[in-house]
Coordinates of C-alpha atoms and ligand atoms in Angstrom, one line a residue:
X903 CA 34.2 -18.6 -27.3
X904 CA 35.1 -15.4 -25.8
X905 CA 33.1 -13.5 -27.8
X906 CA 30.1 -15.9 -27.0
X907 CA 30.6 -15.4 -23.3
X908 CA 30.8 -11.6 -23.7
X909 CA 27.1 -11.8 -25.8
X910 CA 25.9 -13.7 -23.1
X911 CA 27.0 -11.2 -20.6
X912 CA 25.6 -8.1 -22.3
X913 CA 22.5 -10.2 -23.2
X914 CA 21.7 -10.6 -19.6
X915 CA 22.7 -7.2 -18.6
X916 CA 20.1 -5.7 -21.6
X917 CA 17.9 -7.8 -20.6
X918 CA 18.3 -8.1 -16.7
X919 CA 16.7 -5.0 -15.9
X920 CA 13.2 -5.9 -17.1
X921 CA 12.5 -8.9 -15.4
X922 CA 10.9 -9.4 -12.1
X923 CA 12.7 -12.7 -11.1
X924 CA 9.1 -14.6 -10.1
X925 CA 8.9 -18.1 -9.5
X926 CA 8.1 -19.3 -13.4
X927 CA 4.6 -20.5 -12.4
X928 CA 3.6 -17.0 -10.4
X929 CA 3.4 -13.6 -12.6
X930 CA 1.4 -10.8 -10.2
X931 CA 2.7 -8.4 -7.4
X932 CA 0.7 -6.6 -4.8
X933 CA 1.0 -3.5 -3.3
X934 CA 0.9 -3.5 -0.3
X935 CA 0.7 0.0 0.4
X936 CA 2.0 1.2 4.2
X937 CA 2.1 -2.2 5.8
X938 CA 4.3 -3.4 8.4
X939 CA 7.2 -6.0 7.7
X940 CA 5.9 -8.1 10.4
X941 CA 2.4 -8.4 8.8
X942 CA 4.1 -8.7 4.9
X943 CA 6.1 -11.9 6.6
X944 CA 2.5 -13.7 7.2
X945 CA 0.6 -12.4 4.3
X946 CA 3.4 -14.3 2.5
X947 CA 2.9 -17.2 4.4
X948 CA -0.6 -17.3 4.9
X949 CA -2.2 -16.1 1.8
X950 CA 0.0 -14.5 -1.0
X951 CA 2.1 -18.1 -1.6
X952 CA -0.9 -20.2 -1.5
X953 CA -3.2 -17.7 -3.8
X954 CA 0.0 -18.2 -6.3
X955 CA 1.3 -14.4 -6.0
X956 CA 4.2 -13.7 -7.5
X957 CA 5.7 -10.5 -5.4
X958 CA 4.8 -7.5 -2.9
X959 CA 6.0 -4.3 -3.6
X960 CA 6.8 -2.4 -0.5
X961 CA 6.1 1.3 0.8
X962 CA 9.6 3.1 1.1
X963 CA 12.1 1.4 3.6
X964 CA 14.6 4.3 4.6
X965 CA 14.2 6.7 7.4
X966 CA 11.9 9.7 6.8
X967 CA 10.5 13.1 8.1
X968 CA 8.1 13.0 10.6
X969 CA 4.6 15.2 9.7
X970 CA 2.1 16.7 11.8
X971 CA -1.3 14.4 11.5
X972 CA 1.3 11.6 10.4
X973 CA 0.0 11.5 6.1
X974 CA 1.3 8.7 4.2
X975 CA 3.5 10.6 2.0
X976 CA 5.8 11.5 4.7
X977 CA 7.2 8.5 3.5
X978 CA 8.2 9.9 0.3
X979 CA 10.5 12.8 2.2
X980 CA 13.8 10.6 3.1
X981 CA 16.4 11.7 6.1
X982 CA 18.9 8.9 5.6
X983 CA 19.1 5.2 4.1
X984 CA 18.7 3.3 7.4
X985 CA 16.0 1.1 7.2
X986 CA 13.8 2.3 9.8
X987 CA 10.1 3.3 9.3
X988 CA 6.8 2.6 10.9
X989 CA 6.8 -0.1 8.7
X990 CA 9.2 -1.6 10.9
X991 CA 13.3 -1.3 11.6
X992 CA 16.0 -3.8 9.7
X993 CA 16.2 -6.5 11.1
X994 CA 12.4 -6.7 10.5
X995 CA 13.0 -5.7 7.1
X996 CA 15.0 -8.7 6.6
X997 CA 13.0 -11.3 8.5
X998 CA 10.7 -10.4 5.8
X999 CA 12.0 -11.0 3.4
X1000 CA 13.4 -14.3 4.4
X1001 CA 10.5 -15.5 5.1
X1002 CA 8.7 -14.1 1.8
X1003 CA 11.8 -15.4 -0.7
X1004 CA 10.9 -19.1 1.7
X1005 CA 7.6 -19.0 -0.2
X1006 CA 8.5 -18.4 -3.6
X1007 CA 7.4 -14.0 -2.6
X1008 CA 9.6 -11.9 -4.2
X1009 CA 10.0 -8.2 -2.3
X1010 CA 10.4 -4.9 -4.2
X1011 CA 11.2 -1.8 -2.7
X1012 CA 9.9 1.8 -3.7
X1013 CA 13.3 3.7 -3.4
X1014 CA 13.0 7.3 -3.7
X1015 CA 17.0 8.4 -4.6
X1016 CA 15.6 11.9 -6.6
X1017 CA 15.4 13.7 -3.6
X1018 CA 16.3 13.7 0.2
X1019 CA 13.1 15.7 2.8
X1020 CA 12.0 19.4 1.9
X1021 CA 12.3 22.0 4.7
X1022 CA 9.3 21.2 6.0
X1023 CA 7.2 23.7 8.3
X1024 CA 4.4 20.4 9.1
X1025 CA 7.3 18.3 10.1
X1026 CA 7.3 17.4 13.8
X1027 CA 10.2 15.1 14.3
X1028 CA 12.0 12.0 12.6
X1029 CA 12.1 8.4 13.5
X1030 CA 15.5 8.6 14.8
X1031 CA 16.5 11.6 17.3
X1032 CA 17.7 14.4 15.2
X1033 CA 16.3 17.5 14.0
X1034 CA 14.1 18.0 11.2
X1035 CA 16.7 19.4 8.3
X1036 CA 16.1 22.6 7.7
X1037 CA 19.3 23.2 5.3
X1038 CA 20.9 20.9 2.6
X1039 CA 22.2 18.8 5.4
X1040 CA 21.3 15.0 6.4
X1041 CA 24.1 13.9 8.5
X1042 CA 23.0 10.0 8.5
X1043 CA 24.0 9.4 5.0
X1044 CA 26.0 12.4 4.9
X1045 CA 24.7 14.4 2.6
X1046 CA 25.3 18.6 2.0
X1047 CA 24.2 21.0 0.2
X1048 CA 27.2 20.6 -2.3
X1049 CA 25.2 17.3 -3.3
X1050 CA 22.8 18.8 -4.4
X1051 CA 21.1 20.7 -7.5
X1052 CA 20.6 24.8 -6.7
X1053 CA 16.9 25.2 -5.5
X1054 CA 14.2 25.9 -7.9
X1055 CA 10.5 25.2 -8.6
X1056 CA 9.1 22.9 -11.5
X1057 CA 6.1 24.9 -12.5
X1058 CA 7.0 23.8 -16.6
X1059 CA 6.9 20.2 -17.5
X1060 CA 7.6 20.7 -21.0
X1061 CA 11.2 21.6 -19.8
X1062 CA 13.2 19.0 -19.3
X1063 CA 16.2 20.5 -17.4
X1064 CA 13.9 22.0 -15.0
X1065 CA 11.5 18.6 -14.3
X1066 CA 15.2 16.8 -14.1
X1067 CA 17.5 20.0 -11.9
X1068 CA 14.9 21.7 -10.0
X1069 CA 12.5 20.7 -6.9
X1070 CA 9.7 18.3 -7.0
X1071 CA 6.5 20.1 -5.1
X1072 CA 9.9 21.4 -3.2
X1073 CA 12.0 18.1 -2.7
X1074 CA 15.7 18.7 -2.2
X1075 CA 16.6 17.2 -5.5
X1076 CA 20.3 15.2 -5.4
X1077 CA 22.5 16.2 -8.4
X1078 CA 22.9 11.7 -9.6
X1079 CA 25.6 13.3 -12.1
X1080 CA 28.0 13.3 -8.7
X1081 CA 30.0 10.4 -8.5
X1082 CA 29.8 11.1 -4.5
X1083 CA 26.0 10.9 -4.8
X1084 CA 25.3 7.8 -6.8
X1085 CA 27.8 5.8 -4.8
X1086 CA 25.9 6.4 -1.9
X1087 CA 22.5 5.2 -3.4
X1088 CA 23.9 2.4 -5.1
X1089 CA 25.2 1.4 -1.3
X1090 CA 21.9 1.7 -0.4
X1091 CA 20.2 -0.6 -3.0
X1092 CA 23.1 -3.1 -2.9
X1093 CA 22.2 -3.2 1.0
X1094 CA 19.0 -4.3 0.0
X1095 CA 20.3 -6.7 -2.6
X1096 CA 22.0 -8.6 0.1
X1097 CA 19.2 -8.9 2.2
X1098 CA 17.2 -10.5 -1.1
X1099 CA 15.2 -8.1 -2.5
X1100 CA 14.3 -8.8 -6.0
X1101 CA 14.2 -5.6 -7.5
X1102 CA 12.8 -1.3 -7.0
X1103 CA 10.3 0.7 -7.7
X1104 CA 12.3 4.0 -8.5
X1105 CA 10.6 6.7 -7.3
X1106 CA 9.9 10.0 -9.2
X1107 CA 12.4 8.5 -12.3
X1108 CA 11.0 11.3 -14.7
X1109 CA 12.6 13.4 -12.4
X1110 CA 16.5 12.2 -12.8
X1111 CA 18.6 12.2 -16.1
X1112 CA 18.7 8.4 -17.7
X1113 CA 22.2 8.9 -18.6
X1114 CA 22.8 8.9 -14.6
X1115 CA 20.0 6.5 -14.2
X1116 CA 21.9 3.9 -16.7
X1117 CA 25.1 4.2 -14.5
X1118 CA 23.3 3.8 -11.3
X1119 CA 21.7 0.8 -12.6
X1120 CA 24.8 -1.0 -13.7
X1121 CA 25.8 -0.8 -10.9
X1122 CA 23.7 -2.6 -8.7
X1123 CA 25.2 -5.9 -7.2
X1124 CA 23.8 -9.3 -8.8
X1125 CA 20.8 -10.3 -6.8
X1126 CA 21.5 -12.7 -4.0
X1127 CA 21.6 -16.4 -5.0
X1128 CA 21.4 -17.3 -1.4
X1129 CA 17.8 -16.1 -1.9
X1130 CA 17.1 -18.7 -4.3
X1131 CA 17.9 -15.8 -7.5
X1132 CA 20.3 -17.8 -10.5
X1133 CA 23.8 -16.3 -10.6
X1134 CA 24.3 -13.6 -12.4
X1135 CA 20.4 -12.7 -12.4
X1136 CA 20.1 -8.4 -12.3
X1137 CA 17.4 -6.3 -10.4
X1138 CA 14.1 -5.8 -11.4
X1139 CA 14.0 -2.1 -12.4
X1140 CA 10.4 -0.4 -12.4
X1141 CA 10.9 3.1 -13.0
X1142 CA 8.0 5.9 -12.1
X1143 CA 7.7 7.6 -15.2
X1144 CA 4.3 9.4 -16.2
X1145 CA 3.4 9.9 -19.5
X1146 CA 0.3 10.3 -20.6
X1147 CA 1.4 12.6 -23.5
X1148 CA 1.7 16.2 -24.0
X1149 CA 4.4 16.8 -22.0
X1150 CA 8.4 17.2 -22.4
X1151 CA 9.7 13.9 -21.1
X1152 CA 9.0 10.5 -23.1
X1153 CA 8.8 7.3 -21.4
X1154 CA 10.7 6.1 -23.9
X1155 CA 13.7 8.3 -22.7
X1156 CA 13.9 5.1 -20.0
X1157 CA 12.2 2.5 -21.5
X1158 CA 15.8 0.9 -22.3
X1159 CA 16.8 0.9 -19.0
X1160 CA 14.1 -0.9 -17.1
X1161 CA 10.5 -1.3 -17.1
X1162 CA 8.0 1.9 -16.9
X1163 CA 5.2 2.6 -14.8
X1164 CA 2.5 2.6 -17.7
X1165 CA 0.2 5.2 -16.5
X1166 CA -1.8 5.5 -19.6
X1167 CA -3.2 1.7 -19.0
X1168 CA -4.3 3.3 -15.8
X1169 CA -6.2 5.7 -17.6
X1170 CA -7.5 3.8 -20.6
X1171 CA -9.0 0.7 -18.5
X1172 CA -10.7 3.0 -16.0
X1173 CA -12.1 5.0 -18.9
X1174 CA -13.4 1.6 -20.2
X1175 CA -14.7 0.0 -17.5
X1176 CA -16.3 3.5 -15.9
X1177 CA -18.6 3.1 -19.3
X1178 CA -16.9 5.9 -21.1
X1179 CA -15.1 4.1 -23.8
X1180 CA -16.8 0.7 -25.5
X1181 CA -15.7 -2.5 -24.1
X1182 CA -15.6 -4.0 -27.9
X1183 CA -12.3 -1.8 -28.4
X1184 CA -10.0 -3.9 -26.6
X1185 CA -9.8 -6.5 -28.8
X1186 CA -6.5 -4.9 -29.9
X1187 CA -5.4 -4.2 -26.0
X1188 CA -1.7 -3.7 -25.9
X1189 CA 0.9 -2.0 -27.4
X1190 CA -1.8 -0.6 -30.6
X1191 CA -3.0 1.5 -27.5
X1192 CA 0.1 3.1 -27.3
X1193 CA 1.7 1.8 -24.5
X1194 CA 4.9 0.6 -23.9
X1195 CA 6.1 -3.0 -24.9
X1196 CA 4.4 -6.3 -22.9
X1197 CA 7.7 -6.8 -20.9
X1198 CA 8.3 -3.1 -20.6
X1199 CA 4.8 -2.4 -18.9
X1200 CA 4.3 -2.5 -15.2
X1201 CA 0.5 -2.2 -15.6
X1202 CA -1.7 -1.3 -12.7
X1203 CA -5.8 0.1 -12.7
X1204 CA -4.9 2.2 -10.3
X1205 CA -1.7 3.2 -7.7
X1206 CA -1.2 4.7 -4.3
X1207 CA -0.9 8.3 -6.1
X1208 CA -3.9 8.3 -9.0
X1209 CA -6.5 6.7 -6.8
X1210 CA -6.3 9.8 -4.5
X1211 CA -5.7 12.3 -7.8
X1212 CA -2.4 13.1 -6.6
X1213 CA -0.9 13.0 -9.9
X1214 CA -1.5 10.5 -13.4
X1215 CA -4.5 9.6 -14.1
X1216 CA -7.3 12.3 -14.1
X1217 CA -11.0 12.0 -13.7
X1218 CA -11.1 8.0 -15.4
X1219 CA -9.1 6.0 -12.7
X1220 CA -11.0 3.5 -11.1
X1221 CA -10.7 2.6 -7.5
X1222 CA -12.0 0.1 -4.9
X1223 CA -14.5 3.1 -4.2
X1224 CA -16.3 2.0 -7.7
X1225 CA -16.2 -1.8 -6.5
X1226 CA -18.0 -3.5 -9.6
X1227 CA -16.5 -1.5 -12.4
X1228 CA -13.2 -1.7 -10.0
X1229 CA -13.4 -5.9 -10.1
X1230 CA -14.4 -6.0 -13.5
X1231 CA -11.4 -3.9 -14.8
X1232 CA -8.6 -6.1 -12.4
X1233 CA -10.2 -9.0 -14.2
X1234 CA -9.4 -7.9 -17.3
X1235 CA -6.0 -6.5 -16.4
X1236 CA -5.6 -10.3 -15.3
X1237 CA -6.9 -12.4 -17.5
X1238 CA -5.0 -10.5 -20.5
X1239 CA -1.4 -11.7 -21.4
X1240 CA -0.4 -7.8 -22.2
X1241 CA 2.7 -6.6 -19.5
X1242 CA 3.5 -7.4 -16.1
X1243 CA 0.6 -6.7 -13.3
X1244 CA 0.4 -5.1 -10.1
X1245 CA -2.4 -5.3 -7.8
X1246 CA -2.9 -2.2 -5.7
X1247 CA -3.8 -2.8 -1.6
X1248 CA -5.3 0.5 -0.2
X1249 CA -6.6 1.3 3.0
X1250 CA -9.8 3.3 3.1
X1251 CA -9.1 6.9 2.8
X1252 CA -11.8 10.1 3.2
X1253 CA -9.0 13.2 1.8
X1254 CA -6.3 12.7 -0.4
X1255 CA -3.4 13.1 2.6
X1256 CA -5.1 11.0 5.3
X1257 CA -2.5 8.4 6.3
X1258 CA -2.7 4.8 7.3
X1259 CA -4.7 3.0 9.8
X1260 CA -2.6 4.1 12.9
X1261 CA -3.1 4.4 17.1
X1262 CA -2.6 8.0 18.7
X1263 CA 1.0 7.6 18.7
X1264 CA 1.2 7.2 15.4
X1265 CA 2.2 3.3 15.2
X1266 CA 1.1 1.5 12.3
X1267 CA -1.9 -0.7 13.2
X1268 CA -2.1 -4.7 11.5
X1269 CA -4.8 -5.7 9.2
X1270 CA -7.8 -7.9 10.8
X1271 CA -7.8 -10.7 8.8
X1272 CA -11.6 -12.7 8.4
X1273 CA -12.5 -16.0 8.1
X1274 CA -14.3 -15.2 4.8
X1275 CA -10.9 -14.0 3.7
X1276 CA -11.6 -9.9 3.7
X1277 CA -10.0 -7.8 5.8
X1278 CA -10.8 -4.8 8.0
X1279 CA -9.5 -2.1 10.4
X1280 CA -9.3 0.4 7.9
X1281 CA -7.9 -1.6 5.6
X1282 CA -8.9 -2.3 2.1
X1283 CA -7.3 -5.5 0.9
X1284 CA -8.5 -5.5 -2.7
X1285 CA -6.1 -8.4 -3.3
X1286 CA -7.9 -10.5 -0.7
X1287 CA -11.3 -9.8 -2.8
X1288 CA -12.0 -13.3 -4.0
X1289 CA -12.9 -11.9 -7.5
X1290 CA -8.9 -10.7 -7.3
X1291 CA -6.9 -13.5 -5.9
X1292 CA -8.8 -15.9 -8.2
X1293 CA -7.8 -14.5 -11.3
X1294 CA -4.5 -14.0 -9.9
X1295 CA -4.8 -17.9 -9.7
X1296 CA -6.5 -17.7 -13.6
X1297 CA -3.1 -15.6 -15.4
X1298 CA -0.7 -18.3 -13.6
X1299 CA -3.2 -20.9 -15.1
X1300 CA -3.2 -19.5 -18.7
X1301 CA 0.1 -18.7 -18.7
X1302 CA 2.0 -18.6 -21.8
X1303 CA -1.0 -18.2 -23.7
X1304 CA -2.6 -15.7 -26.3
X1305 CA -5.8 -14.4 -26.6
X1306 CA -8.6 -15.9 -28.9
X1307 CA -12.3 -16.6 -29.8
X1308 CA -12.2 -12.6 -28.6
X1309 CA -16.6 -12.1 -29.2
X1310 CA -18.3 -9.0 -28.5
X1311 CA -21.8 -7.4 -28.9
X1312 CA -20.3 -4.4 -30.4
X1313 CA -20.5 -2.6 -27.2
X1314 CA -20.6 -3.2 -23.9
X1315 CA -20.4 -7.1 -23.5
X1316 CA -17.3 -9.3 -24.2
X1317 CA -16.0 -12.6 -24.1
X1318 CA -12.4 -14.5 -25.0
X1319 CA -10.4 -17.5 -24.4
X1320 CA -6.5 -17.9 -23.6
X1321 CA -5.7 -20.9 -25.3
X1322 CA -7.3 -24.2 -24.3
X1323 CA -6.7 -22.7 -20.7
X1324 CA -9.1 -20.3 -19.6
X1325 CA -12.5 -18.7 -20.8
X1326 CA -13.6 -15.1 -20.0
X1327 CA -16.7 -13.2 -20.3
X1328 CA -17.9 -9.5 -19.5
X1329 CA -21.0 -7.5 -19.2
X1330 CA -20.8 -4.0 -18.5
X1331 CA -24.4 -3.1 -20.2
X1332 CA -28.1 -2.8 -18.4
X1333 CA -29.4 -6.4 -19.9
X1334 CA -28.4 -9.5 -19.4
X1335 CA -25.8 -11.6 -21.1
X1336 CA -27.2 -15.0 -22.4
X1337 CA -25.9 -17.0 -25.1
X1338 CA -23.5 -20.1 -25.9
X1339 CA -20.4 -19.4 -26.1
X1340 CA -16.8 -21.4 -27.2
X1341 CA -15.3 -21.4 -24.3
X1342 CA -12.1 -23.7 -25.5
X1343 CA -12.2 -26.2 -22.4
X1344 CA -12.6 -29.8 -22.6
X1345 CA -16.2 -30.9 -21.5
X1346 CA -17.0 -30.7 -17.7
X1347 CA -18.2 -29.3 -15.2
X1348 CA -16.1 -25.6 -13.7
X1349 CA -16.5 -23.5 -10.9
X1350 CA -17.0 -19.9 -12.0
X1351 CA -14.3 -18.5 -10.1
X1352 CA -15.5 -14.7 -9.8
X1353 CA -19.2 -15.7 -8.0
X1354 CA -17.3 -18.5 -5.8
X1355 CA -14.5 -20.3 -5.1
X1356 CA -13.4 -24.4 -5.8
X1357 CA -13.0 -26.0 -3.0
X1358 CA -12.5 -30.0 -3.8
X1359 CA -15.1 -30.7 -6.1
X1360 CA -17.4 -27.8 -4.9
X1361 CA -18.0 -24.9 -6.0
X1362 CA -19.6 -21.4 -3.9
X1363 CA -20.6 -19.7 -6.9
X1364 CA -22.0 -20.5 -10.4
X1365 CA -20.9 -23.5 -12.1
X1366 CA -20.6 -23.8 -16.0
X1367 CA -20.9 -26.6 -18.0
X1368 CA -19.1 -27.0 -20.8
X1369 CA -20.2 -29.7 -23.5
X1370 CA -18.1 -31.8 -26.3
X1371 CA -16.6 -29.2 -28.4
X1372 CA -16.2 -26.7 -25.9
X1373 CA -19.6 -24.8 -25.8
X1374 CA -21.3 -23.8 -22.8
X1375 CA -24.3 -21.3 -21.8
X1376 CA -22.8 -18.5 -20.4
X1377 CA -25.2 -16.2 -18.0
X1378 CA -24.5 -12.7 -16.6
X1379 CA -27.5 -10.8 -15.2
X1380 CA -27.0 -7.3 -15.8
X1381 CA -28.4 -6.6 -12.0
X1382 CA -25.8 -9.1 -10.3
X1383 CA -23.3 -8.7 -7.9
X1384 CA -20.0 -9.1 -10.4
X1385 CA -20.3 -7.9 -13.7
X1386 CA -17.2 -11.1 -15.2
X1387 CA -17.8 -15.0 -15.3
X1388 CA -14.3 -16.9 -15.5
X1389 CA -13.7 -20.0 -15.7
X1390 CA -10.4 -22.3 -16.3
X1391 CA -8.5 -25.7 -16.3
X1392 CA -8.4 -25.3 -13.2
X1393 CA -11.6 -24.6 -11.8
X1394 CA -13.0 -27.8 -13.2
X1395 CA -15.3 -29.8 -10.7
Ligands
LIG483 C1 4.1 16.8 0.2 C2 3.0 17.9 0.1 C3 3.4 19.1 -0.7 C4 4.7 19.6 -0.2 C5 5.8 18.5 -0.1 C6 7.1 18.9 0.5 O1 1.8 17.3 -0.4 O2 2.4 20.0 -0.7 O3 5.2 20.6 -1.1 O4 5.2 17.4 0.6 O5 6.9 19.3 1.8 C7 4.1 12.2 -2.4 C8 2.8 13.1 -2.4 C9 3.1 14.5 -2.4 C10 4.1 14.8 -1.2 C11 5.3 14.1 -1.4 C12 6.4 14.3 -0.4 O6 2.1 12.8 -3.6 O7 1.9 15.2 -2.2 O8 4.3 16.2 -1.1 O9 5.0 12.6 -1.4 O10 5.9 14.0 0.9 C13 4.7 14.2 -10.2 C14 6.0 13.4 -10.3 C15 5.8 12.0 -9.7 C16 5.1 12.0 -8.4 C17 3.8 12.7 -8.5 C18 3.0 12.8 -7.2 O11 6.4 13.3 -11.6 O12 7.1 11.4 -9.6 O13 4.1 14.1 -8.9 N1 5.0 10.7 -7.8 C19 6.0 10.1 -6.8 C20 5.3 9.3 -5.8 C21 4.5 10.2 -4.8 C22 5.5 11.1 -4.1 C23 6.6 11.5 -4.9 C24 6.8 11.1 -6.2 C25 7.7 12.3 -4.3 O14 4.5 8.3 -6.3 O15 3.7 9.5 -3.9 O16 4.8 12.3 -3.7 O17 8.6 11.4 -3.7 C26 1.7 15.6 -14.3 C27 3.1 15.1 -14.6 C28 3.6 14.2 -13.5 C29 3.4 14.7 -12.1 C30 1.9 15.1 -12.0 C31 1.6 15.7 -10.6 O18 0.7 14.7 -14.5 O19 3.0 14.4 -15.8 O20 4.9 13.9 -13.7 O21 3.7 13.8 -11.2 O22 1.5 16.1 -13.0 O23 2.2 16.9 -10.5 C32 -3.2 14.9 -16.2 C33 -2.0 15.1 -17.1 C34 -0.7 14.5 -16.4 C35 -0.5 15.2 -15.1 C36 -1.7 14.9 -14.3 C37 -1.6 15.5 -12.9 O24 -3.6 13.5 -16.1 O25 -2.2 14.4 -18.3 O26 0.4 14.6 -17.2 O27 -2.9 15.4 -14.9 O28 -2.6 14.9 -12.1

């Protein structure tokens, strides 16, 4: 019996790390990069619970280092763990997620614990009222220089002890092998833990040993069951980890300990869908590709770094700049069963280090939410893009499913089913797509829900009907607006 219990335990511990805690009939998170907690809260409410999304990932909650003309990566330079940002102070924070967890919205932080602010000639201030550091010093956690790793520069990523012991782009980079210095960071995630996060995003992972990583991890409290988590359920660990080959650090150095960033999905769907690779390849999507494991995959088509080539990706990744080719490769991501998904929500960006939508004082400014559902104010929104949050509403559907009827034209155009659940189809050539098609649905009438949405027994967009047996005409004009048709149980009429 003992012995049962203790399998149990390190059963849940092995496998703890990789799972996002979702609600069992949600499965996507958003991005939702540099907004306040305030506006998270009613997104929750207001549109993320009802479109049946499973989790937000958050920009970095801790205090940072101020910098002239206020770029979003300020956020990434860290003065203490108090949870003050633009984003909005603590007790914010935790209204937040209250209200999110209410809804069935699970919250991940992005937690950067490689590094603490670099002496920083741009900085002009800090959210609090000290100085900008210009030594080895932040009093608010406290940390000194003896926490620390000696400065260096990484200008050699095939050496591991330098990526792992010297600065990144000039970062001062904590020494994790200090018992003082992972106790402080695991009090700052277990703070978050207790105010119901579900899990982190760990920032710059690649740069940290795993050894220290694995001990840090452990140690994490047990999420917080007044949150609605199961006892005994562990934190979702995503770990930033790019590896798109070629280098000296595997992701499979930390694919044990939690789920990887899988950057090379990035690259391979934008390839895809930019035209530069045939759409008839991905009938063997998934691990053949050389990425990690399904449930080790956090898979994304693009994130806040590669769509502004700031590292992992190159000259492939698709963004909401390339709007069709953008939808069409989200839809995929979606309506595949490979890995865990992450929807990225930008705002609209000119240069690479142009921050958030923001007043002259630098405050954060909210979203402008429209009746058609979009957004504006300098913000993006992708995941309010109806040809988005419906096939976030087609993976819940097919859920549990696999993939099959996969068709293609041996080139550009492609079609599949999940199950009995859900029926896809693709054109990304300059003709039409026209044929019949199985799309394994019972007969009736469905709402295409890329072209419109259901709405009772209406339907905005096309409408497909599907005959005894399961055929149906399926019609993409290579001119139209969406390059996908998808349709599912669903979306009947
Ligand atoms: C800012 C300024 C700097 C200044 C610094 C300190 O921009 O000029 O020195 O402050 O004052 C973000 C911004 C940085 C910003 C920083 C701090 O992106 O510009 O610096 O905040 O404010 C590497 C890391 C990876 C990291 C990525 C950006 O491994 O962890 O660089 N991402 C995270 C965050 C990111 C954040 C930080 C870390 C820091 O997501 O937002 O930085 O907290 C290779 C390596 C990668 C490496 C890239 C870029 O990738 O594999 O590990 O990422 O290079 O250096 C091909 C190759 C591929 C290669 C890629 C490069 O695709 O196949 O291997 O090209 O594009």
């Amino acid at each position: 019996m003992k012995l049962l219990l203790l399998l149990v335990a390190v059963a849940a511990i092995a496998n703890g790390q990789f799972d996002p805690q979702q609600w069992n009939n949600r499965n996507t998170i958003v991005h939702l990069f540099e907004w306040k907690w305030d506006d998270i809260a009613n997104e929750c409410e207001n549109f993320l619970a009802p479109k049946g999304f499973a989790g937000v990932q958050v920009s970095p909650v801790n205090e940072n280092v101020i910098v002239y003309d206020r770029p979003w990566w300020e956020r990434y330079q860290p003065l203490s763990y108090k949870l003050v940002t633009r984003s909005g102070n603590e007790k914010q924070f935790a209204d937040m997620v209250r209200r999110c967890n209410n809804v069935g919205v699970r919250i991940y932080v992005d937690v950067i614990f490689n590094h603490m602010a670099a002496d920083n000639s741009h900085a002009v201030g800090t959210a609090g009222s000290r100085a900008v550091p210009e030594t080895k010093d932040f009093p608010a956690v406290p940390f000194s220089s003896w926490d620390f790793h000696p400065s260096c520069d990484i200008y050699n990523y095939n050496d591991p002890n330098q990526v792992r012991n010297c600065e990144l782009v000039g970062l001062k980079d904590l020494d994790q092998g200090k018992e003082y210095v992972r106790e402080k960071i695991v009090e700052f995630l277990d703070h978050l833990v207790e105010l119901g996060v579900a899990g982190f995003r760990v920032d710059a992972a690649k740069h940290m040993w795993p050894a220290d990583l694995d001990v840090i991890y452990k140690r994490i409290k047990n999420l917080n069951t007044q949150h609605g988590f199961a006892p005994n359920s562990r934190p979702f660990i995503v770990q930033e980890v790019i590896d798109l080959g070629g280098e000296g650090i595997s992701k499979y150095e930390y694919s044990d300990l939690g789920a990887i960033t899988e950057f090379r999905f990035s690259a391979e769907i934008g390839k895809a869908f930019r035209g530069n690779n045939d759409l008839k390849y991905l009938r063997n999507w998934g691990e053949e590709w050389g990425f990690l494991e399904s449930h080790k995959a956090l898979v994304f088509v693009d994130n806040h770094d590669n769509q502004r080539s700031h590292g992992g990706g190159g000259n492939d990744i698709l963004t909401y700049k390339q709007d069709k080719n953008y939808k069409m490769a989200t839809a995929f991501t979606l309506a595949h069963p490979f890995s865990i998904t992450r929807i990225m929500s930008s705002f609209a960006f000119e240069h690479s280090d142009q921050g958030p939508p923001q007043d002259s004082q630098g405050n954060l400014l909210s979203p402008v939410i429209y009746s058609d559902n979009s957004c504006g104010g300098g913000w993006v929104c992708e995941h309010r893009w109806r040809q988005i949050y419906n096939m976030v509403g087609f993976k819940n559907q097919v859920r549990g499913t696999g993939v099959n009827d996969w068709w293609d034209n041996g080139k550009n155009q492609i079609a599949f089913c999940r199950g009995g659940e859900g029926f896809i189809a693709f054109n990304l050539e300059n003709y039409d797509l026209n044929k019949e098609f199985q799309t394994c649905l019972p007969a009736g009438t469905y709402c295409d829900v890329i072209s419109g949405d259901k709405n009772g027994s209406n339907c905005s967009g096309k409408t497909v009907v599907v005959g005894n047996g399961g055929k149906a005409n399926i019609y993409i004009g290579a001119k139209e607006y969406d390059g996908v048709l998808a349709i599912h149980k669903g979306s009947r009429l």
